[in-house]
mmCIF file of C-alpha atoms and ligand atoms in Angstrom:
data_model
loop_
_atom_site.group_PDB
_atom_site.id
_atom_site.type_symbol
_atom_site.label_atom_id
_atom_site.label_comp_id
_atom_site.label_asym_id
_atom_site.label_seq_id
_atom_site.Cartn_x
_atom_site.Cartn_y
_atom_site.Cartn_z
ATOM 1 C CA UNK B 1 96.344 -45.153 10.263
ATOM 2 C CA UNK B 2 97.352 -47.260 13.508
ATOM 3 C CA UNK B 3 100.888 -47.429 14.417
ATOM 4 C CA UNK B 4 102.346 -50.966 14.590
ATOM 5 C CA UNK B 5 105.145 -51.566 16.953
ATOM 6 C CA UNK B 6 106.882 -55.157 16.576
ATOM 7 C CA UNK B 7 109.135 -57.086 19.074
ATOM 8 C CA UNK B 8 111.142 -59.685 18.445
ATOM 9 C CA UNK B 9 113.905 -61.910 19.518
ATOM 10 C CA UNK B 10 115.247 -63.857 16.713
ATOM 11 C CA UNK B 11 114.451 -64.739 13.123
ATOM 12 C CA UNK B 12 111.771 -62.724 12.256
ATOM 13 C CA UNK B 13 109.788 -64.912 9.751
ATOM 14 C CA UNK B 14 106.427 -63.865 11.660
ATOM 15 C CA UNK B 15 107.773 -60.160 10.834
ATOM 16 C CA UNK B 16 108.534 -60.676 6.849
ATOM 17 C CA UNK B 17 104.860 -62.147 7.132
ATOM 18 C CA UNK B 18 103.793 -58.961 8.565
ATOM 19 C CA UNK B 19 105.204 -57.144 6.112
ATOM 20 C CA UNK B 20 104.426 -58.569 2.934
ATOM 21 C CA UNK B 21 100.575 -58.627 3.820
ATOM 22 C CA UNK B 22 101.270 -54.940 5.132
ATOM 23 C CA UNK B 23 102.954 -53.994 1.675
ATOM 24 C CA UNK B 24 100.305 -55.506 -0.419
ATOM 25 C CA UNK B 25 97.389 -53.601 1.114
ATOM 26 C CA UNK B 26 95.421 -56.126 3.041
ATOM 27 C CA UNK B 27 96.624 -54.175 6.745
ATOM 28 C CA UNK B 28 95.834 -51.027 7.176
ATOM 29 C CA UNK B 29 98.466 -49.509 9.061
ATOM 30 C CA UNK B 30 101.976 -48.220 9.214
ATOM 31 C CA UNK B 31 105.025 -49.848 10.841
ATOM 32 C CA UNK B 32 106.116 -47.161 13.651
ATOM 33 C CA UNK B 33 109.684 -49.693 14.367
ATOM 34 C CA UNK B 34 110.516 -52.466 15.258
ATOM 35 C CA UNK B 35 112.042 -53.426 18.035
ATOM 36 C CA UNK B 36 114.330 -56.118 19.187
ATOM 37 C CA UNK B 37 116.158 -57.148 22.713
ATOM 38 C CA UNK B 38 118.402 -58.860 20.969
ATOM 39 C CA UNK B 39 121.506 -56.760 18.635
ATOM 40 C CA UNK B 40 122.011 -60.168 16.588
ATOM 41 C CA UNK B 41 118.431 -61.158 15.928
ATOM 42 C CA UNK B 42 118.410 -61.890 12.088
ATOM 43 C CA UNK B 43 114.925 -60.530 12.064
ATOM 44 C CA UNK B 44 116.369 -57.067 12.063
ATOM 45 C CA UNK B 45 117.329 -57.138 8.439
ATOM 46 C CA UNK B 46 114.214 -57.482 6.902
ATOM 47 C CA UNK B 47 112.925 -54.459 8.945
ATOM 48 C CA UNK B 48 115.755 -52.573 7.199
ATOM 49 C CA UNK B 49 115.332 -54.052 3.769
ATOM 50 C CA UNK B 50 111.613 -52.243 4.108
ATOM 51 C CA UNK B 51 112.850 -49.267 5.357
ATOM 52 C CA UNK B 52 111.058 -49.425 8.631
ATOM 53 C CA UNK B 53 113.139 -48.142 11.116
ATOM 54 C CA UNK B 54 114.988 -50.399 14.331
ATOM 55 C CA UNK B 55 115.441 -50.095 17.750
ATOM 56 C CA UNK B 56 117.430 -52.310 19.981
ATOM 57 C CA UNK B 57 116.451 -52.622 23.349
ATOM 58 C CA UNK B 58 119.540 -54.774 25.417
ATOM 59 C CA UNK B 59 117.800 -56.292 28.077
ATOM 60 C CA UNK B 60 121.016 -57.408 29.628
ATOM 61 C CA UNK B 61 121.509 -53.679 30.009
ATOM 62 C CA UNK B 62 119.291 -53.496 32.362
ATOM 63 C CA UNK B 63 119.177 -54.572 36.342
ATOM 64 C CA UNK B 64 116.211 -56.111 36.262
ATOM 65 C CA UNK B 65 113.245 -57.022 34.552
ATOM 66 C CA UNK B 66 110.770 -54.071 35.749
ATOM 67 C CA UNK B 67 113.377 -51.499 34.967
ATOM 68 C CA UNK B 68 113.598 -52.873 31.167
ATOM 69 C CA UNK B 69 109.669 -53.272 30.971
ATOM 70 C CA UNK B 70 109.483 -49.586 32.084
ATOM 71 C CA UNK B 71 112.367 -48.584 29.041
ATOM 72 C CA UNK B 72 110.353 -50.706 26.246
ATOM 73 C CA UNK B 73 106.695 -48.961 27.846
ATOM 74 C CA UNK B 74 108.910 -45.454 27.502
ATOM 75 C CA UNK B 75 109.739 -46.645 23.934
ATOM 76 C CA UNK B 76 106.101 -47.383 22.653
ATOM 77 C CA UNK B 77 104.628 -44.555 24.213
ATOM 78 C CA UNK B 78 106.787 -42.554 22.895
ATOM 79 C CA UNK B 79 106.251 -43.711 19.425
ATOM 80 C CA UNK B 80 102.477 -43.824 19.446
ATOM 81 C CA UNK B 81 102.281 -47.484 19.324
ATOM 82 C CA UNK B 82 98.461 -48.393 18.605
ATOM 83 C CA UNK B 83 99.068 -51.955 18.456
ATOM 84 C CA UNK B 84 101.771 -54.100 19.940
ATOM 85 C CA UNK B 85 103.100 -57.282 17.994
ATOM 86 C CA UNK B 86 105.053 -59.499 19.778
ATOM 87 C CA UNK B 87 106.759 -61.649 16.850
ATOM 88 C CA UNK B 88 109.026 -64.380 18.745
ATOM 89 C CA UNK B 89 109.484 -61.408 21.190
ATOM 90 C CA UNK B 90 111.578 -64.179 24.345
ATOM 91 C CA UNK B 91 110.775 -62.179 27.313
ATOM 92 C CA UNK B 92 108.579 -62.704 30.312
ATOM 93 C CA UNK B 93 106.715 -58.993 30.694
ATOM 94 C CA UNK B 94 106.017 -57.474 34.106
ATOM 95 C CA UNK B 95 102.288 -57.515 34.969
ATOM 96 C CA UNK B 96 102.506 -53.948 34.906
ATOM 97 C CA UNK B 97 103.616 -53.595 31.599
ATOM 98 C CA UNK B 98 101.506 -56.178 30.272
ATOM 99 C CA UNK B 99 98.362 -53.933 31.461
ATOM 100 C CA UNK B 100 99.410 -50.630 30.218
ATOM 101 C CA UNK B 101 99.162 -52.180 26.947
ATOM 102 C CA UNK B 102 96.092 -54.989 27.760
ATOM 103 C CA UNK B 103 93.864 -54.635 24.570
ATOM 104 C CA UNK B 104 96.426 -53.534 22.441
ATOM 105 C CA UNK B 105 99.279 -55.828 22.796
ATOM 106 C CA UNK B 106 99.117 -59.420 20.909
ATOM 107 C CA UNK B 107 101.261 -62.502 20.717
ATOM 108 C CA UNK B 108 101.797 -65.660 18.788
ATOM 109 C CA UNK B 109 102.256 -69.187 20.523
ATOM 110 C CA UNK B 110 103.361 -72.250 18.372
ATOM 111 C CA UNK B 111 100.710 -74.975 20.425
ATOM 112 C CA UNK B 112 97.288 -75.465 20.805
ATOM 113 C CA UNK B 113 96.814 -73.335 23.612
ATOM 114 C CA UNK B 114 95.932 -73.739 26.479
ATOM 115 C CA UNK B 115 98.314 -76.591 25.891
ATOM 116 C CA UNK B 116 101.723 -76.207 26.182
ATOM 117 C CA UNK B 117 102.500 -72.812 27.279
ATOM 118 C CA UNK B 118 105.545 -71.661 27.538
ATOM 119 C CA UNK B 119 109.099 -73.374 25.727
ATOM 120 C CA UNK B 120 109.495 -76.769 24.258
ATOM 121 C CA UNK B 121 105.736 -77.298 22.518
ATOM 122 C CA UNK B 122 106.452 -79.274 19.610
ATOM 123 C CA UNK B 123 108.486 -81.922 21.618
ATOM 124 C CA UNK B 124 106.080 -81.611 24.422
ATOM 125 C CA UNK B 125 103.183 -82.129 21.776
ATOM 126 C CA UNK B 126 104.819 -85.586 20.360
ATOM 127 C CA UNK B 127 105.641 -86.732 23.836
ATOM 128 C CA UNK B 128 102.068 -86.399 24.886
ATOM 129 C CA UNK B 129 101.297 -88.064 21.513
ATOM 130 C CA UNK B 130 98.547 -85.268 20.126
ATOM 131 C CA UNK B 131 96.767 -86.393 17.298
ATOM 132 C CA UNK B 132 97.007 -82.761 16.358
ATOM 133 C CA UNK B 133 99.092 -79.172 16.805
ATOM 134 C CA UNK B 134 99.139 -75.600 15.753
ATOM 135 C CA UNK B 135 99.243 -72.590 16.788
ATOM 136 C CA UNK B 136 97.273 -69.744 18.347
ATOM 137 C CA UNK B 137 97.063 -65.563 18.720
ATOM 138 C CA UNK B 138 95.887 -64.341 22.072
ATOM 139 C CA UNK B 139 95.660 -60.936 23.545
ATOM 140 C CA UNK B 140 98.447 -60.747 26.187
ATOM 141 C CA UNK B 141 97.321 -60.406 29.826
ATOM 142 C CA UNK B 142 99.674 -60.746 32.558
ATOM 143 C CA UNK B 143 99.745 -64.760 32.780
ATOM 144 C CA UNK B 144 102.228 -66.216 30.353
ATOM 145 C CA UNK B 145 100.757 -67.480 27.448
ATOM 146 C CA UNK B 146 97.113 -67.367 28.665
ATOM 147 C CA UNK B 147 95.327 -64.392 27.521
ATOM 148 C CA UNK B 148 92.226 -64.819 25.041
ATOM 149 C CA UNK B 149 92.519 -66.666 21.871
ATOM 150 C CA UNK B 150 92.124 -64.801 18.614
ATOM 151 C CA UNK B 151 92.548 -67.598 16.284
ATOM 152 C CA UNK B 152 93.907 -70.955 16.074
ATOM 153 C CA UNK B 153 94.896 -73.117 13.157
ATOM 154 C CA UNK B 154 95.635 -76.901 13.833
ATOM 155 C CA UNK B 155 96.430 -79.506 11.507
ATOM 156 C CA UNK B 156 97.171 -83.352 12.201
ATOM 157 C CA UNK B 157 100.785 -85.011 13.545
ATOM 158 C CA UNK B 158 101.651 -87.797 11.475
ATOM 159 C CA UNK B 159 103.787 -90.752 12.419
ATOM 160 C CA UNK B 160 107.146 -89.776 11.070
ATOM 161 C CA UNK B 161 107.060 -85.967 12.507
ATOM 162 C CA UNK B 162 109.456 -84.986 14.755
ATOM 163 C CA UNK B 163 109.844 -81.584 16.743
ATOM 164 C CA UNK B 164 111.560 -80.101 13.598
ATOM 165 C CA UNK B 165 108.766 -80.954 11.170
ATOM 166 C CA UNK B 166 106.046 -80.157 13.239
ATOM 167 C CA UNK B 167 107.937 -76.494 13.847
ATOM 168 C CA UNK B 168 107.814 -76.218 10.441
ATOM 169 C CA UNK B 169 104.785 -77.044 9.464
ATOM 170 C CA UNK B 170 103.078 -74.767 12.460
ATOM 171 C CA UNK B 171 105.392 -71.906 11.139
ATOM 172 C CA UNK B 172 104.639 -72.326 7.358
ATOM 173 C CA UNK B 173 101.159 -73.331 7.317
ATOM 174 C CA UNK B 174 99.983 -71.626 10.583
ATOM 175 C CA UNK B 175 101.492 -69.310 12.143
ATOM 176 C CA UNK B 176 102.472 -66.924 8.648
ATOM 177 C CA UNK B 177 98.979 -67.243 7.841
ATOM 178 C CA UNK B 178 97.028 -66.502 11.188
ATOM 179 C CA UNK B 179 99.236 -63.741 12.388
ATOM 180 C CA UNK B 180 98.532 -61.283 9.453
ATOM 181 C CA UNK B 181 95.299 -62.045 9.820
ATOM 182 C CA UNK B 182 94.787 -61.123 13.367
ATOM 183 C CA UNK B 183 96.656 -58.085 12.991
ATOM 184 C CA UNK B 184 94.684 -56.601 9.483
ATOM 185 C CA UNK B 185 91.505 -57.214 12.378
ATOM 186 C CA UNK B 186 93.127 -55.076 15.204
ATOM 187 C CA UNK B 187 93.867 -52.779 12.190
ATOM 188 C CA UNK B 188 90.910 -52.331 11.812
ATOM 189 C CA UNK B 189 89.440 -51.683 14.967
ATOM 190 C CA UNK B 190 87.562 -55.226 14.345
ATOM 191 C CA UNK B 191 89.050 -57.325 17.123
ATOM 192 C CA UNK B 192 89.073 -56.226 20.747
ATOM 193 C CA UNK B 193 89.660 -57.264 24.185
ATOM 194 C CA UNK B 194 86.075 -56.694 25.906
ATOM 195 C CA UNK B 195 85.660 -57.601 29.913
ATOM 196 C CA UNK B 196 88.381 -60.615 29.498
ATOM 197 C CA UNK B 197 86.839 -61.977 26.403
ATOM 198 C CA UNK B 198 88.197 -61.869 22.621
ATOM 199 C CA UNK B 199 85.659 -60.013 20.455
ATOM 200 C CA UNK B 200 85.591 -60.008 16.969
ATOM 201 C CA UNK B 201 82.989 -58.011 15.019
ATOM 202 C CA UNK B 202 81.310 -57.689 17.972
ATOM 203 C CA UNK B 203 80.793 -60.955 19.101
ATOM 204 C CA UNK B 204 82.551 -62.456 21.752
ATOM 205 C CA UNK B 205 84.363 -65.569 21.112
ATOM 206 C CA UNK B 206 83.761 -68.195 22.822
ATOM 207 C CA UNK B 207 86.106 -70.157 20.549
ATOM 208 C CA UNK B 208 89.458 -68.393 18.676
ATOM 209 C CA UNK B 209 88.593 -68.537 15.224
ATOM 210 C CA UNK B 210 89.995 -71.323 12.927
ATOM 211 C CA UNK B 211 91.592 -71.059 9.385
ATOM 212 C CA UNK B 212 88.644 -71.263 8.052
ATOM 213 C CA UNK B 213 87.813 -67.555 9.152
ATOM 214 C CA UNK B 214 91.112 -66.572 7.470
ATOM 215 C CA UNK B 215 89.838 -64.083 4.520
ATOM 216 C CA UNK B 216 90.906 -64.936 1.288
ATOM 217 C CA UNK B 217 94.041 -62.106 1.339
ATOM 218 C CA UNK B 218 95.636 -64.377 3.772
ATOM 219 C CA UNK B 219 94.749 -68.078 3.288
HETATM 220 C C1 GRF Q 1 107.400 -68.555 16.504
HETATM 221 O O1 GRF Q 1 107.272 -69.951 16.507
HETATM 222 C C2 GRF Q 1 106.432 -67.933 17.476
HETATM 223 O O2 GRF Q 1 105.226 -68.631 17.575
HETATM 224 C C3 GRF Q 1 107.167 -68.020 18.774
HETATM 225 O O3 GRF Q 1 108.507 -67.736 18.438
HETATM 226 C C4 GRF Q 1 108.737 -68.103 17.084
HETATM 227 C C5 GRF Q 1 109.273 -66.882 16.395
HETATM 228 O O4 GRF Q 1 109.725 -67.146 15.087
HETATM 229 N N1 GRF Q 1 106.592 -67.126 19.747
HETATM 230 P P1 GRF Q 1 110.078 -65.929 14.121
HETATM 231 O O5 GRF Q 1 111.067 -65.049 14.844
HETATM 232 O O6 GRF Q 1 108.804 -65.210 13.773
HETATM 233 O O7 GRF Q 1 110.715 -66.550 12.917
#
C-alpha cells in the first residue's frame, strides 16, 4: 500500500473528498498524516474524525522559507510518504524541495491552467470575461502552478456568477471529483511524471484528461 501524506492550509473539503473515496475502496492506499502549517485550519478535524493522525508544521516558526521546506522534507521522509497531496496547502515551496519530491508530489489549482496561476482566479476569470472555468491537477515542479496537467474539468460561466458562485461550483462539481481521481491513479502506480510530461497508462498526455475520463467511482 502507498503512503499518502496530505498538506493543507485551511478548510479541508479537498481532504474529506480524499477520504471518503479512500474509505469506500476506490484508492488504494493508506493515509500516513496529514499535515497542516496552519494550528487553526478547520481541515484538521476531519483528519481526526477518521482517525488519521495530524501534524502541525508552524511555518511562522521558522526563519525562513528553506529552513521550513527542509522540516516538512524531514517530516515526509520520515514517514514514508509515497505520494504527496497538497490539498489547499498556501505555501510557495523551495525549488529544492519541490524536486526531492518531483513525481510524487501533486496539487490542485481552482482555474483553467495555464490561466490564472497563482491567487484571485475566479475574480480574475470574470474580469477577463471566460466563457468557461474549472479546475486542474498538475504534478508540482518548481514553477508555481505550472507543472503538468493531470486532469481538468471545466464547465461554463453564466451571466449572474460572481467569484463566490463560480468558487463553488469549481469546488463542488470539479475539484471533489477530479482530485480523488488523480490520486486512486498515482495509487496505483498508473499516473507518472515521465521526462516533463504527465503520463497516464503509459501514454503521455498531451492534454490533462477531462471529466469525462473520471471512472464511474468518482463521477
Ligand atoms: C481549493 O480551491 C484548491 O483548489 C486551492 O485551495 C482550495 C482549498 O480548499 N488550492 P479546501 O481546503 O480543500 O477546502
Amino acid at each position: 500500500m502507498k503512503r499518502l501524506v496530505v498538506l493543507i492550509s485551511g478548510r479541508g473539503r479537498n481532504l474529506q473528498a480524499l477520504i471518503e473515496a479512500q474509505r469506500a475502496g476506490h484508492i488504494p492506499a493508506q493515509f500516513a498524516a496529514v499535515i497542516s502549517n496552519r494550528a487553526d485550519a478547520s481541515g484538521l478535524t476531519h483528519a481526526r474524525e477518521a482517525g488519521i493522525p495530524t501534524e502541525i508544521l508552524p511555518h511562522a516558526q521558522f526563519p525562513d522559507r528553506a529552513a521550513f521546506d527542509a522540516a516538512l522534507a524531514g517530516r515526509l521522509r520520515a514517514l514514508r510518504a509515497d505520494i504527496v497531496v497538497l490539498a489547499g496547502f498556501m505555501r510557495i515551496l523551495t525549488d529544492g524541495f519541490v524536486r526531492e519530491f518531483e513525481g510524487r508530489m501533486l496539487n490542485i489549482h481552482p482555474s483553467l491552467l495555464p490561466k490564472y496561476a497563482g491567487l484571485d482566479t475566479h475574480r480574475r476569470a470574470l474580469e477577463a470575461g471566460d466563457a468557461e472555468h474549472g479546475a486542474t491537477v498538475h504534478f508540482v515542479t518548481p514553477t508555481l502552478d505550472s507543472g503538468p496537467s493531470v486532469i481538468q474539468g471545466r464547465f461554463s460561466v453564466n451571466a449572474e456568477d460572481d467569484a463566490a458562485s463560480l468558487a463553488e461550483r469549481v469546488m463542488e462539481r470539479i475539484e471533489l471529483k477530479i482530485y480523488p481521481q488523480a490520486v486512486a491513479w498515482m495509487a496505483r502506480g498508473e499516473l507518472k511524471l515521465q521526462d516533463g510530461a504527465a503520463v497516464l497508462r503509459g501514454r503521455r498526455l498531451a492534454q490533462p484528461a477531462t471529466l469525462a475520463d473520471l471512472e464511474e467511482a468518482f463521477r
